[in-house]
mmCIF file of C-alpha atoms and ligand atoms in Angstrom:
data_model
loop_
_atom_site.group_PDB
_atom_site.id
_atom_site.type_symbol
_atom_site.label_atom_id
_atom_site.label_comp_id
_atom_site.label_asym_id
_atom_site.label_seq_id
_atom_site.Cartn_x
_atom_site.Cartn_y
_atom_site.Cartn_z
ATOM 1 C CA MET A 230 0.000 0.000 0.000
ATOM 2 C CA LYS A 231 1.221 3.460 -0.876
ATOM 3 C CA LYS A 232 1.441 6.206 1.731
ATOM 4 C CA THR A 233 -0.998 9.077 1.338
ATOM 5 C CA VAL A 234 -1.264 12.549 2.832
ATOM 6 C CA ARG A 235 -3.264 10.988 5.673
ATOM 7 C CA ASP A 236 -0.244 8.955 6.780
ATOM 8 C CA ILE A 237 2.017 11.887 7.558
ATOM 9 C CA ASP A 238 1.988 14.942 9.787
ATOM 10 C CA VAL A 239 1.700 17.954 7.506
ATOM 11 C CA LYS A 240 1.114 20.661 10.110
ATOM 12 C CA GLY A 241 3.474 23.582 9.611
ATOM 13 C CA LYS A 242 5.331 21.737 6.830
ATOM 14 C CA ARG A 243 6.019 23.143 3.403
ATOM 15 C CA VAL A 244 4.289 20.613 1.160
ATOM 16 C CA LEU A 245 4.964 20.588 -2.574
ATOM 17 C CA VAL A 246 2.025 19.153 -4.489
ATOM 18 C CA ARG A 247 2.293 18.069 -8.123
ATOM 19 C CA CYS A 248 -1.173 18.564 -9.625
ATOM 20 C CA ASP A 249 -2.506 18.073 -13.109
ATOM 21 C CA PHE A 250 -3.695 21.582 -14.006
ATOM 22 C CA ASN A 251 -3.298 20.939 -17.730
ATOM 23 C CA VAL A 252 -6.641 22.619 -18.480
ATOM 24 C CA PRO A 253 -8.026 23.592 -21.907
ATOM 25 C CA LEU A 254 -7.724 27.348 -22.584
ATOM 26 C CA LYS A 255 -9.379 29.577 -25.165
ATOM 27 C CA ASN A 256 -8.191 33.175 -25.448
ATOM 28 C CA GLY A 257 -6.659 32.859 -22.007
ATOM 29 C CA GLU A 258 -9.924 31.620 -20.447
ATOM 30 C CA ILE A 259 -10.303 28.162 -18.900
ATOM 31 C CA THR A 260 -13.021 26.291 -20.821
ATOM 32 C CA ASP A 261 -13.220 23.261 -18.496
ATOM 33 C CA ASP A 262 -11.979 23.301 -14.911
ATOM 34 C CA ILE A 263 -12.659 19.669 -13.983
ATOM 35 C CA ARG A 264 -8.948 19.020 -13.448
ATOM 36 C CA ILE A 265 -8.720 21.885 -10.958
ATOM 37 C CA VAL A 266 -11.908 20.777 -9.199
ATOM 38 C CA SER A 267 -10.554 17.203 -8.991
ATOM 39 C CA ALA A 268 -7.439 18.447 -7.195
ATOM 40 C CA LEU A 269 -9.422 20.275 -4.484
ATOM 41 C CA PRO A 270 -9.861 17.395 -1.988
ATOM 42 C CA THR A 271 -6.090 17.039 -1.567
ATOM 43 C CA ILE A 272 -5.477 20.803 -1.478
ATOM 44 C CA ASN A 273 -8.301 21.434 1.006
ATOM 45 C CA TYR A 274 -7.150 18.569 3.224
ATOM 46 C CA LEU A 275 -3.646 20.058 3.384
ATOM 47 C CA LEU A 276 -4.941 23.566 4.102
ATOM 48 C CA GLU A 277 -7.337 22.331 6.792
ATOM 49 C CA ASN A 278 -4.440 20.501 8.408
ATOM 50 C CA ASN A 279 -2.353 23.678 8.471
ATOM 51 C CA ALA A 280 0.219 22.707 5.883
ATOM 52 C CA ARG A 281 2.020 25.392 3.873
ATOM 53 C CA VAL A 282 1.005 24.409 0.386
ATOM 54 C CA ILE A 283 3.084 24.930 -2.769
ATOM 55 C CA LEU A 284 1.360 23.725 -5.927
ATOM 56 C CA MET A 285 3.034 22.919 -9.227
ATOM 57 C CA SER A 286 1.877 21.633 -12.597
ATOM 58 C CA HIS A 287 2.551 21.694 -16.298
ATOM 59 C CA LEU A 288 0.230 23.262 -18.870
ATOM 60 C CA GLY A 289 0.428 22.408 -22.555
ATOM 61 C CA ARG A 290 3.736 22.147 -24.358
ATOM 62 C CA PRO A 291 5.807 25.295 -24.050
ATOM 63 C CA GLU A 292 8.802 23.131 -24.938
ATOM 64 C CA GLY A 293 11.141 24.257 -22.220
ATOM 65 C CA GLU A 294 10.663 27.989 -22.725
ATOM 66 C CA PRO A 295 8.709 30.624 -20.821
ATOM 67 C CA LYS A 296 5.765 31.336 -23.130
ATOM 68 C CA LYS A 297 3.058 33.620 -21.838
ATOM 69 C CA GLU A 298 0.201 31.684 -23.424
ATOM 70 C CA PHE A 299 1.112 28.661 -21.299
ATOM 71 C CA SER A 300 1.280 30.551 -18.004
ATOM 72 C CA LEU A 301 -0.592 29.038 -15.053
ATOM 73 C CA MET A 302 -1.873 32.490 -14.037
ATOM 74 C CA PRO A 303 -5.496 31.685 -15.140
ATOM 75 C CA VAL A 304 -5.366 28.542 -12.986
ATOM 76 C CA ALA A 305 -4.327 30.595 -9.942
ATOM 77 C CA LYS A 306 -7.326 32.878 -10.460
ATOM 78 C CA ARG A 307 -9.761 29.983 -10.866
ATOM 79 C CA LEU A 308 -8.318 28.233 -7.811
ATOM 80 C CA GLU A 309 -8.786 31.354 -5.758
ATOM 81 C CA LYS A 310 -12.493 31.390 -6.653
ATOM 82 C CA LEU A 311 -12.937 27.680 -5.996
ATOM 83 C CA ILE A 312 -11.120 27.651 -2.660
ATOM 84 C CA GLY A 313 -12.202 31.080 -1.462
ATOM 85 C CA LYS A 314 -8.683 31.894 -0.269
ATOM 86 C CA PRO A 315 -5.863 33.945 -1.759
ATOM 87 C CA VAL A 316 -3.525 31.975 -4.029
ATOM 88 C CA THR A 317 -0.138 33.603 -4.437
ATOM 89 C CA PHE A 318 0.983 33.068 -8.035
ATOM 90 C CA LEU A 319 4.742 33.103 -8.559
ATOM 91 C CA SER A 320 5.293 34.134 -12.142
ATOM 92 C CA SER A 321 8.947 33.291 -12.582
ATOM 93 C CA ASP A 322 10.316 32.435 -16.037
ATOM 94 C CA THR A 323 12.658 29.969 -14.380
ATOM 95 C CA VAL A 324 9.884 28.556 -12.135
ATOM 96 C CA VAL A 325 12.234 28.591 -9.125
ATOM 97 C CA CYS A 326 14.419 31.620 -8.317
ATOM 98 C CA LYS A 327 15.587 33.610 -5.289
ATOM 99 C CA GLU A 328 12.262 35.443 -4.902
ATOM 100 C CA VAL A 329 10.270 32.223 -5.218
ATOM 101 C CA LYS A 330 12.451 30.605 -2.555
ATOM 102 C CA ALA A 331 11.964 33.588 -0.266
ATOM 103 C CA LYS A 332 8.173 33.451 -0.764
ATOM 104 C CA ALA A 333 8.153 29.721 -0.015
ATOM 105 C CA GLU A 334 10.161 30.322 3.169
ATOM 106 C CA ALA A 335 7.735 33.051 4.260
ATOM 107 C CA LEU A 336 4.614 30.926 3.686
ATOM 108 C CA LYS A 337 2.491 30.513 6.821
ATOM 109 C CA ASP A 338 0.368 27.593 8.023
ATOM 110 C CA GLY A 339 -2.755 27.169 5.886
ATOM 111 C CA GLU A 340 -1.423 29.405 3.097
ATOM 112 C CA LEU A 341 -1.202 28.489 -0.542
ATOM 113 C CA MET A 342 0.940 29.364 -3.555
ATOM 114 C CA LEU A 343 1.247 28.185 -7.143
ATOM 115 C CA LEU A 344 4.466 27.986 -9.136
ATOM 116 C CA GLU A 345 4.715 28.828 -12.831
ATOM 117 C CA ASN A 346 4.399 26.078 -15.495
ATOM 118 C CA VAL A 347 7.161 23.539 -14.769
ATOM 119 C CA ARG A 348 7.586 22.970 -18.511
ATOM 120 C CA PHE A 349 9.010 26.484 -18.835
ATOM 121 C CA ARG A 350 12.226 24.683 -17.900
ATOM 122 C CA LYS A 351 13.848 22.325 -20.428
ATOM 123 C CA GLU A 352 15.047 20.041 -17.637
ATOM 124 C CA GLU A 353 11.471 19.198 -16.584
ATOM 125 C CA THR A 354 10.710 16.613 -19.275
ATOM 126 C CA LYS A 355 14.315 15.366 -19.208
ATOM 127 C CA ASN A 356 14.012 14.684 -15.483
ATOM 128 C CA GLY A 357 17.017 16.941 -14.903
ATOM 129 C CA ALA A 358 18.490 16.502 -11.434
ATOM 130 C CA ASP A 359 19.285 20.224 -10.999
ATOM 131 C CA PHE A 360 15.695 21.270 -11.616
ATOM 132 C CA ALA A 361 14.320 18.444 -9.449
ATOM 133 C CA ASN A 362 16.644 19.627 -6.674
ATOM 134 C CA ASP A 363 15.592 23.257 -7.214
ATOM 135 C CA LEU A 364 11.950 22.324 -6.826
ATOM 136 C CA ALA A 365 12.667 20.120 -3.816
ATOM 137 C CA SER A 366 14.508 22.985 -2.101
ATOM 138 C CA LEU A 367 11.164 24.790 -1.746
ATOM 139 C CA GLY A 368 9.519 22.162 0.443
ATOM 140 C CA GLU A 369 9.853 19.396 2.993
ATOM 141 C CA ILE A 370 7.370 16.840 1.641
ATOM 142 C CA PHE A 371 6.400 15.951 -1.919
ATOM 143 C CA VAL A 372 2.804 14.952 -2.674
ATOM 144 C CA ASN A 373 2.131 13.508 -6.099
ATOM 145 C CA ASP A 374 -1.486 13.889 -7.193
ATOM 146 C CA ALA A 375 -1.039 14.165 -10.968
ATOM 147 C CA PHE A 376 -2.120 10.772 -12.297
ATOM 148 C CA GLY A 377 -2.315 12.049 -15.895
ATOM 149 C CA THR A 378 1.470 12.514 -15.942
ATOM 150 C CA ALA A 379 2.405 9.673 -13.571
ATOM 151 C CA HIS A 380 3.595 7.580 -16.554
ATOM 152 C CA ARG A 381 6.260 10.196 -17.302
ATOM 153 C CA ALA A 382 9.555 10.324 -15.440
ATOM 154 C CA HIS A 383 9.841 14.109 -15.223
ATOM 155 C CA ALA A 384 11.598 16.320 -12.679
ATOM 156 C CA SER A 385 8.327 17.357 -10.985
ATOM 157 C CA THR A 386 6.726 13.890 -11.050
ATOM 158 C CA ALA A 387 9.601 11.526 -10.265
ATOM 159 C CA GLY A 388 13.044 13.171 -9.988
ATOM 160 C CA ILE A 389 12.001 15.378 -7.072
ATOM 161 C CA ALA A 390 11.403 12.257 -4.957
ATOM 162 C CA ASP A 391 15.194 11.730 -4.882
ATOM 163 C CA TYR A 392 15.321 14.696 -2.512
ATOM 164 C CA LEU A 393 12.037 14.617 -0.599
ATOM 165 C CA PRO A 394 9.830 11.958 0.997
ATOM 166 C CA CYS A 395 6.902 11.295 -1.332
ATOM 167 C CA VAL A 396 3.280 10.383 -0.592
ATOM 168 C CA SER A 397 0.207 10.362 -2.808
ATOM 169 C CA GLY A 398 -2.731 12.732 -2.880
ATOM 170 C CA PHE A 399 -6.339 11.521 -2.975
ATOM 171 C CA LEU A 400 -6.588 11.431 -6.777
ATOM 172 C CA ILE A 401 -3.671 9.059 -7.227
ATOM 173 C CA GLU A 402 -4.823 7.073 -4.206
ATOM 174 C CA LYS A 403 -8.169 6.433 -5.936
ATOM 175 C CA GLU A 404 -6.565 5.518 -9.259
ATOM 176 C CA VAL A 405 -4.202 3.065 -7.584
ATOM 177 C CA GLU A 406 -7.035 1.591 -5.566
ATOM 178 C CA PHE A 407 -9.335 0.976 -8.549
ATOM 179 C CA LEU A 408 -6.910 0.243 -11.384
ATOM 180 C CA GLY A 409 -4.447 -1.556 -9.121
ATOM 181 C CA ASN A 410 -7.085 -3.776 -7.530
ATOM 182 C CA ALA A 411 -8.659 -4.543 -10.885
ATOM 183 C CA VAL A 412 -5.384 -5.664 -12.375
ATOM 184 C CA GLU A 413 -3.764 -7.328 -9.374
ATOM 185 C CA ASN A 414 -6.609 -8.513 -7.227
ATOM 186 C CA PRO A 415 -9.923 -8.439 -9.112
ATOM 187 C CA VAL A 416 -13.173 -9.728 -7.672
ATOM 188 C CA ARG A 417 -14.235 -12.324 -10.257
ATOM 189 C CA PRO A 418 -15.670 -12.763 -12.789
ATOM 190 C CA PHE A 419 -13.443 -10.052 -14.241
ATOM 191 C CA VAL A 420 -14.455 -8.812 -17.700
ATOM 192 C CA ALA A 421 -12.475 -6.339 -19.808
ATOM 193 C CA ILE A 422 -13.939 -4.495 -22.773
ATOM 194 C CA MET A 423 -11.489 -3.207 -25.347
ATOM 195 C CA GLY A 424 -12.334 -0.959 -28.264
ATOM 196 C CA GLY A 425 -10.974 2.004 -30.146
ATOM 197 C CA ALA A 426 -9.347 2.390 -33.495
ATOM 198 C CA LYS A 427 -6.243 0.219 -33.650
ATOM 199 C CA VAL A 428 -5.076 -3.051 -32.155
ATOM 200 C CA GLY A 429 -1.474 -1.849 -32.402
ATOM 201 C CA ASP A 430 -1.946 0.808 -29.719
ATOM 202 C CA LYS A 431 -3.340 -1.676 -27.229
ATOM 203 C CA ILE A 432 -1.464 -4.922 -27.869
ATOM 204 C CA THR A 433 0.398 -4.841 -24.579
ATOM 205 C CA VAL A 434 -2.782 -4.005 -22.690
ATOM 206 C CA ILE A 435 -4.645 -6.916 -24.297
ATOM 207 C CA ARG A 436 -1.727 -9.234 -23.680
ATOM 208 C CA ASN A 437 -1.491 -8.289 -20.027
ATOM 209 C CA LEU A 438 -5.253 -8.404 -19.470
ATOM 210 C CA LEU A 439 -5.511 -11.843 -21.093
ATOM 211 C CA ARG A 440 -3.542 -13.143 -18.127
ATOM 212 C CA LYS A 441 -5.889 -11.537 -15.642
ATOM 213 C CA VAL A 442 -9.448 -11.579 -17.002
ATOM 214 C CA ASP A 443 -12.095 -14.274 -17.315
ATOM 215 C CA THR A 444 -13.632 -12.697 -20.414
ATOM 216 C CA LEU A 445 -12.413 -10.130 -22.929
ATOM 217 C CA LEU A 446 -14.902 -8.350 -25.184
ATOM 218 C CA ILE A 447 -13.617 -6.702 -28.343
ATOM 219 C CA GLY A 448 -15.360 -3.857 -30.174
ATOM 220 C CA GLY A 449 -14.573 -0.713 -32.144
ATOM 221 C CA GLY A 450 -12.288 -0.441 -35.120
ATOM 222 C CA MET A 451 -9.857 -2.993 -33.718
ATOM 223 C CA ALA A 452 -12.375 -5.821 -34.237
ATOM 224 C CA TYR A 453 -11.772 -5.791 -38.007
ATOM 225 C CA THR A 454 -8.098 -6.580 -37.629
ATOM 226 C CA PHE A 455 -9.120 -9.667 -35.620
ATOM 227 C CA PHE A 456 -11.683 -10.603 -38.315
ATOM 228 C CA LYS A 457 -9.017 -10.227 -40.997
ATOM 229 C CA SER A 458 -6.758 -12.601 -39.073
ATOM 230 C CA MET A 459 -9.625 -15.132 -39.127
ATOM 231 C CA GLY A 460 -9.898 -14.772 -42.914
ATOM 232 C CA LEU A 461 -13.238 -12.925 -42.766
ATOM 233 C CA GLY A 462 -14.161 -10.144 -45.217
ATOM 234 C CA ILE A 463 -14.120 -6.650 -43.688
ATOM 235 C CA GLY A 464 -14.874 -4.449 -46.746
ATOM 236 C CA LYS A 465 -13.280 -0.996 -46.348
ATOM 237 C CA SER A 466 -13.259 -1.147 -42.535
ATOM 238 C CA ILE A 467 -10.334 0.332 -40.662
ATOM 239 C CA LEU A 468 -7.503 -2.216 -40.657
ATOM 240 C CA ASP A 469 -4.310 -2.246 -38.671
ATOM 241 C CA LYS A 470 -2.344 -3.978 -41.468
ATOM 242 C CA ASP A 471 0.857 -4.423 -39.495
ATOM 243 C CA ASN A 472 -0.867 -6.262 -36.704
ATOM 244 C CA VAL A 473 -3.077 -8.844 -38.442
ATOM 245 C CA GLU A 474 -0.751 -11.698 -37.562
ATOM 246 C CA LEU A 475 -0.490 -10.491 -34.013
ATOM 247 C CA ALA A 476 -4.275 -10.301 -33.687
ATOM 248 C CA GLY A 477 -4.355 -13.987 -34.690
ATOM 249 C CA GLU A 478 -1.723 -14.746 -32.068
ATOM 250 C CA LEU A 479 -3.752 -12.992 -29.374
ATOM 251 C CA LEU A 480 -6.806 -15.126 -30.264
ATOM 252 C CA GLU A 481 -4.626 -18.238 -29.931
ATOM 253 C CA GLU A 482 -3.211 -17.000 -26.643
ATOM 254 C CA ALA A 483 -6.710 -16.460 -25.275
ATOM 255 C CA LYS A 484 -7.617 -20.035 -26.231
ATOM 256 C CA ALA A 485 -4.481 -21.429 -24.600
ATOM 257 C CA LEU A 486 -5.173 -19.442 -21.410
ATOM 258 C CA GLY A 487 -8.820 -20.509 -21.305
ATOM 259 C CA VAL A 488 -10.011 -16.899 -21.532
ATOM 260 C CA LYS A 489 -13.247 -16.202 -23.388
ATOM 261 C CA MET A 490 -12.325 -13.627 -26.021
ATOM 262 C CA LEU A 491 -15.499 -12.496 -27.778
ATOM 263 C CA LEU A 492 -15.742 -10.668 -31.077
ATOM 264 C CA PRO A 493 -18.783 -8.816 -32.461
ATOM 265 C CA LEU A 494 -21.546 -10.965 -33.997
ATOM 266 C CA ASP A 495 -22.840 -8.186 -36.209
ATOM 267 C CA THR A 496 -21.715 -4.845 -37.539
ATOM 268 C CA VAL A 497 -23.355 -1.525 -38.356
ATOM 269 C CA CYS A 498 -21.743 -0.470 -41.609
ATOM 270 C CA ALA A 499 -21.828 2.473 -43.986
ATOM 271 C CA ALA A 500 -20.344 3.329 -47.380
ATOM 272 C CA GLU A 501 -18.695 6.537 -46.152
ATOM 273 C CA PHE A 502 -17.047 7.620 -42.908
ATOM 274 C CA SER A 503 -19.814 10.150 -42.363
ATOM 275 C CA ASN A 504 -22.818 10.544 -40.094
ATOM 276 C CA ASP A 505 -25.012 11.070 -43.175
ATOM 277 C CA SER A 506 -24.012 7.819 -44.832
ATOM 278 C CA PRO A 507 -26.991 5.374 -44.761
ATOM 279 C CA LYS A 508 -26.381 2.461 -42.402
ATOM 280 C CA MET A 509 -26.924 -1.258 -42.719
ATOM 281 C CA ILE A 510 -26.584 -4.054 -40.170
ATOM 282 C CA VAL A 511 -24.852 -7.219 -41.331
ATOM 283 C CA PRO A 512 -23.675 -10.416 -39.612
ATOM 284 C CA ARG A 513 -19.971 -10.919 -38.874
ATOM 285 C CA GLY A 514 -17.978 -11.511 -42.024
ATOM 286 C CA GLU A 515 -20.635 -10.135 -44.365
ATOM 287 C CA ILE A 516 -19.547 -6.536 -44.648
ATOM 288 C CA PRO A 517 -19.957 -5.625 -48.333
ATOM 289 C CA GLU A 518 -16.761 -4.783 -50.230
ATOM 290 C CA ASN A 519 -17.720 -1.096 -50.617
ATOM 291 C CA MET A 520 -18.729 -0.559 -46.975
ATOM 292 C CA MET A 521 -16.987 -0.178 -43.630
ATOM 293 C CA GLY A 522 -17.826 -1.209 -40.089
ATOM 294 C CA MET A 523 -18.762 1.808 -37.951
ATOM 295 C CA ASP A 524 -20.248 0.231 -34.819
ATOM 296 C CA ILE A 525 -21.168 -3.049 -33.161
ATOM 297 C CA GLY A 526 -24.706 -4.232 -33.996
ATOM 298 C CA PRO A 527 -27.692 -5.077 -31.720
ATOM 299 C CA GLU A 528 -26.921 -8.834 -31.629
ATOM 300 C CA THR A 529 -23.465 -8.037 -30.320
ATOM 301 C CA VAL A 530 -24.936 -5.778 -27.658
ATOM 302 C CA LYS A 531 -27.137 -8.675 -26.425
ATOM 303 C CA TYR A 532 -24.197 -11.078 -26.584
ATOM 304 C CA TYR A 533 -21.984 -8.714 -24.577
ATOM 305 C CA GLU A 534 -24.797 -7.928 -22.136
ATOM 306 C CA GLU A 535 -24.996 -11.649 -21.376
ATOM 307 C CA ALA A 536 -21.215 -11.861 -20.970
ATOM 308 C CA LEU A 537 -21.357 -8.940 -18.527
ATOM 309 C CA ARG A 538 -24.342 -10.242 -16.526
ATOM 310 C CA ASP A 539 -22.435 -11.919 -13.673
ATOM 311 C CA ALA A 540 -19.328 -9.739 -13.843
ATOM 312 C CA LYS A 541 -18.026 -8.425 -10.525
ATOM 313 C CA THR A 542 -15.241 -6.280 -11.982
ATOM 314 C CA VAL A 543 -15.325 -4.572 -15.392
ATOM 315 C CA VAL A 544 -12.602 -2.507 -17.029
ATOM 316 C CA TRP A 545 -13.502 -0.653 -20.219
ATOM 317 C CA ASN A 546 -11.073 1.030 -22.571
ATOM 318 C CA GLY A 547 -11.995 2.299 -26.042
ATOM 319 C CA PRO A 548 -15.357 2.965 -27.723
ATOM 320 C CA MET A 549 -17.355 0.260 -29.536
ATOM 321 C CA GLY A 550 -17.807 2.381 -32.647
ATOM 322 C CA VAL A 551 -17.520 5.872 -34.033
ATOM 323 C CA PHE A 552 -19.440 7.302 -31.069
ATOM 324 C CA GLU A 553 -18.672 10.884 -32.096
ATOM 325 C CA MET A 554 -21.252 10.439 -34.903
ATOM 326 C CA SER A 555 -24.821 10.162 -33.561
ATOM 327 C CA ASN A 556 -25.794 7.485 -36.118
ATOM 328 C CA PHE A 557 -22.970 5.245 -34.946
ATOM 329 C CA GLU A 558 -23.033 5.848 -31.205
ATOM 330 C CA ASP A 559 -25.569 3.152 -30.233
ATOM 331 C CA GLY A 560 -23.111 0.324 -29.528
ATOM 332 C CA THR A 561 -20.977 2.470 -27.244
ATOM 333 C CA LYS A 562 -24.068 3.961 -25.602
ATOM 334 C CA CYS A 563 -25.672 0.553 -24.949
ATOM 335 C CA ILE A 564 -22.475 -0.795 -23.366
ATOM 336 C CA ALA A 565 -22.260 2.357 -21.217
ATOM 337 C CA GLU A 566 -25.896 1.842 -20.139
ATOM 338 C CA ILE A 567 -25.272 -1.818 -19.298
ATOM 339 C CA LEU A 568 -22.310 -0.827 -17.133
ATOM 340 C CA ALA A 569 -24.283 2.003 -15.537
ATOM 341 C CA LYS A 570 -26.879 -0.534 -14.330
ATOM 342 C CA SER A 571 -24.353 -3.201 -13.388
ATOM 343 C CA ALA A 572 -23.665 -4.086 -9.770
ATOM 344 C CA ALA A 573 -20.027 -4.778 -10.705
ATOM 345 C CA THR A 574 -17.159 -2.434 -9.919
ATOM 346 C CA THR A 575 -16.971 -0.530 -13.195
ATOM 347 C CA ILE A 576 -13.728 1.151 -14.175
ATOM 348 C CA ILE A 577 -13.491 3.342 -17.240
ATOM 349 C CA GLY A 578 -10.042 3.899 -18.722
ATOM 350 C CA GLY A 579 -9.297 7.531 -19.523
ATOM 351 C CA GLY A 580 -9.453 9.137 -22.955
ATOM 352 C CA ASP A 581 -12.244 8.273 -25.391
ATOM 353 C CA SER A 582 -14.237 5.843 -23.259
ATOM 354 C CA ALA A 583 -14.322 8.424 -20.476
ATOM 355 C CA ALA A 584 -15.445 11.055 -23.018
ATOM 356 C CA ALA A 585 -18.170 8.695 -24.287
ATOM 357 C CA VAL A 586 -19.518 8.004 -20.787
ATOM 358 C CA GLU A 587 -19.588 11.769 -20.139
ATOM 359 C CA GLN A 588 -21.339 12.361 -23.475
ATOM 360 C CA PHE A 589 -24.119 9.953 -22.480
ATOM 361 C CA GLY A 590 -24.499 11.540 -19.026
ATOM 362 C CA LEU A 591 -23.571 8.293 -17.268
ATOM 363 C CA ALA A 592 -20.292 9.303 -15.631
ATOM 364 C CA ASP A 593 -21.699 9.345 -12.099
ATOM 365 C CA LYS A 594 -23.035 5.798 -12.527
ATOM 366 C CA MET A 595 -19.555 4.281 -12.866
ATOM 367 C CA SER A 596 -17.415 3.223 -9.918
ATOM 368 C CA HIS A 597 -14.336 4.962 -11.249
ATOM 369 C CA ILE A 598 -13.408 6.998 -14.301
ATOM 370 C CA SER A 599 -9.687 7.264 -14.708
ATOM 371 C CA THR A 600 -8.330 10.783 -15.169
ATOM 372 C CA GLY A 601 -5.342 9.709 -17.252
ATOM 373 C CA GLY A 602 -5.562 8.306 -20.774
ATOM 374 C CA GLY A 603 -1.954 7.266 -21.362
ATOM 375 C CA ALA A 604 -1.335 6.635 -17.677
ATOM 376 C CA SER A 605 -4.331 4.308 -17.268
ATOM 377 C CA LEU A 606 -3.300 2.343 -20.376
ATOM 378 C CA GLU A 607 0.206 1.879 -18.995
ATOM 379 C CA PHE A 608 -1.283 0.798 -15.694
ATOM 380 C CA LEU A 609 -3.417 -1.803 -17.499
ATOM 381 C CA GLU A 610 -0.317 -2.912 -19.405
ATOM 382 C CA GLY A 611 1.124 -3.853 -16.034
ATOM 383 C CA LYS A 612 3.926 -1.298 -16.291
ATOM 384 C CA SER A 613 5.403 0.471 -13.311
ATOM 385 C CA LEU A 614 4.536 4.185 -13.543
ATOM 386 C CA PRO A 615 7.499 6.368 -12.500
ATOM 387 C CA GLY A 616 5.305 8.907 -10.677
ATOM 388 C CA ILE A 617 3.728 6.124 -8.635
ATOM 389 C CA ALA A 618 6.858 4.032 -8.119
ATOM 390 C CA VAL A 619 8.424 6.935 -6.170
ATOM 391 C CA ILE A 620 5.580 7.070 -3.633
ATOM 392 C CA GLN A 621 6.647 5.504 -0.338
ATOM 393 C CA GLU A 622 5.076 2.248 0.797
ATOM 394 C CA LYS A 623 3.201 2.141 4.106
HETATM 395 P P1 LIG B 125 -8.613 4.895 -29.399
HETATM 396 O O1 LIG B 125 -7.957 6.227 -29.235
HETATM 397 O O2 LIG B 125 -7.749 3.833 -29.964
HETATM 398 O O3 LIG B 125 -9.352 4.462 -28.139
HETATM 399 O O4 LIG B 125 -9.707 5.094 -30.520
HETATM 400 C C1 LIG B 125 -10.836 5.905 -30.345
HETATM 401 C C2 LIG B 125 -11.375 6.228 -31.691
HETATM 402 O O5 LIG B 125 -11.710 5.038 -32.346
HETATM 403 C C3 LIG B 125 -12.634 7.051 -31.615
HETATM 404 O O6 LIG B 125 -12.373 8.326 -32.145
HETATM 405 C C4 LIG B 125 -13.611 6.274 -32.494
HETATM 406 O O7 LIG B 125 -14.339 7.096 -33.363
HETATM 407 C C5 LIG B 125 -12.711 5.359 -33.264
HETATM 408 N N1 LIG B 125 -13.420 4.171 -33.753
HETATM 409 C C6 LIG B 125 -14.167 3.317 -33.061
HETATM 410 N N2 LIG B 125 -14.723 2.396 -33.863
HETATM 411 C C7 LIG B 125 -14.322 2.668 -35.110
HETATM 412 C C8 LIG B 125 -14.578 2.084 -36.390
HETATM 413 N N3 LIG B 125 -15.371 1.031 -36.513
HETATM 414 N N4 LIG B 125 -13.978 2.632 -37.456
HETATM 415 C C9 LIG B 125 -13.183 3.719 -37.314
HETATM 416 N N5 LIG B 125 -12.907 4.315 -36.146
HETATM 417 C C10 LIG B 125 -13.459 3.812 -35.053
#
């Protein structure tokens, strides 16, 4: 078990917290503040317990240079409104400097400040020891709460832990609890649902999950690469040419491991990759030459509903079809509705599946929606995430 902020005495300590404040901006205005809101439980806990809080984050890709459009100033303002307390913003081009150090030293119990975008420094993404040390010199404890960047070994996510004791915030605690338990210690039956565009992107996830799950359901564009490997016709459907052989190998592996790996029974297809293209439902292997698969069909939904009926743990990553187009969203929507009603622990991998669940207004019906796309995939691949590896064990 990883240590969290609850396991240490933070009173009167200067606590450096790595958050994920990588918010979308339009003309300098924050268009969605969910990432800031998600960080509040950890920040409020620290303030209530009289810590001296120093927040840090990256924003966008300034590529190691101080660029005004990537300043965290708008985040400081929004935070101030959300917390109802002053947030001192330290706009230093070098992130840490003499003045910033002095301000950190002068911070009082229950006070809060935010550093400038850590990616204003080239050393950040290179995990440069000097910058990690610079950051560490500001505080006494390091709290990592940025799951979205936990798969990156950067100065502010991993390197800093060479100089300071590291515990997790509540966001990372929740991710580790849900994703970690699902992968290492799932309540069975454990069913994974994989979708999305390409098999290639998710080979290692599928491979790892095959060793853990009881059933694996495949949907989305990746299904056609599996069909191709079985010698079935797929028309003009999206095909991951380089991975046809591998898809065949994964089907064999599933058989050898005794895992039920299910593929769609029917397909909603269209002649063009467009919402206006008339649709047709055909059984597996009967996609006409001039058409492409856009979604799983209603028979598949029933088949997958049955496979999910007794599940106790479900992990879902990747949409079942082109859910961004209303005519081809049904498969993804039906699976989301099945999970919303399920008594199982339902875990939604970040990225597109999370976006789909939000789109259908079902986010609050899931047990856990991961906040990190790349990070949750790496977690499901069974990799050690640098930003989590550095957190002390209890
Ligand atoms: P990924 O990032 O791999 O999870 O892929 C997500 C994308 O896959 C979404 O933008 C979907 O529109 C797309 N997708 C899902 N099913 C299909 C399909 N049958 N054909 C083409 N793209 C698809």
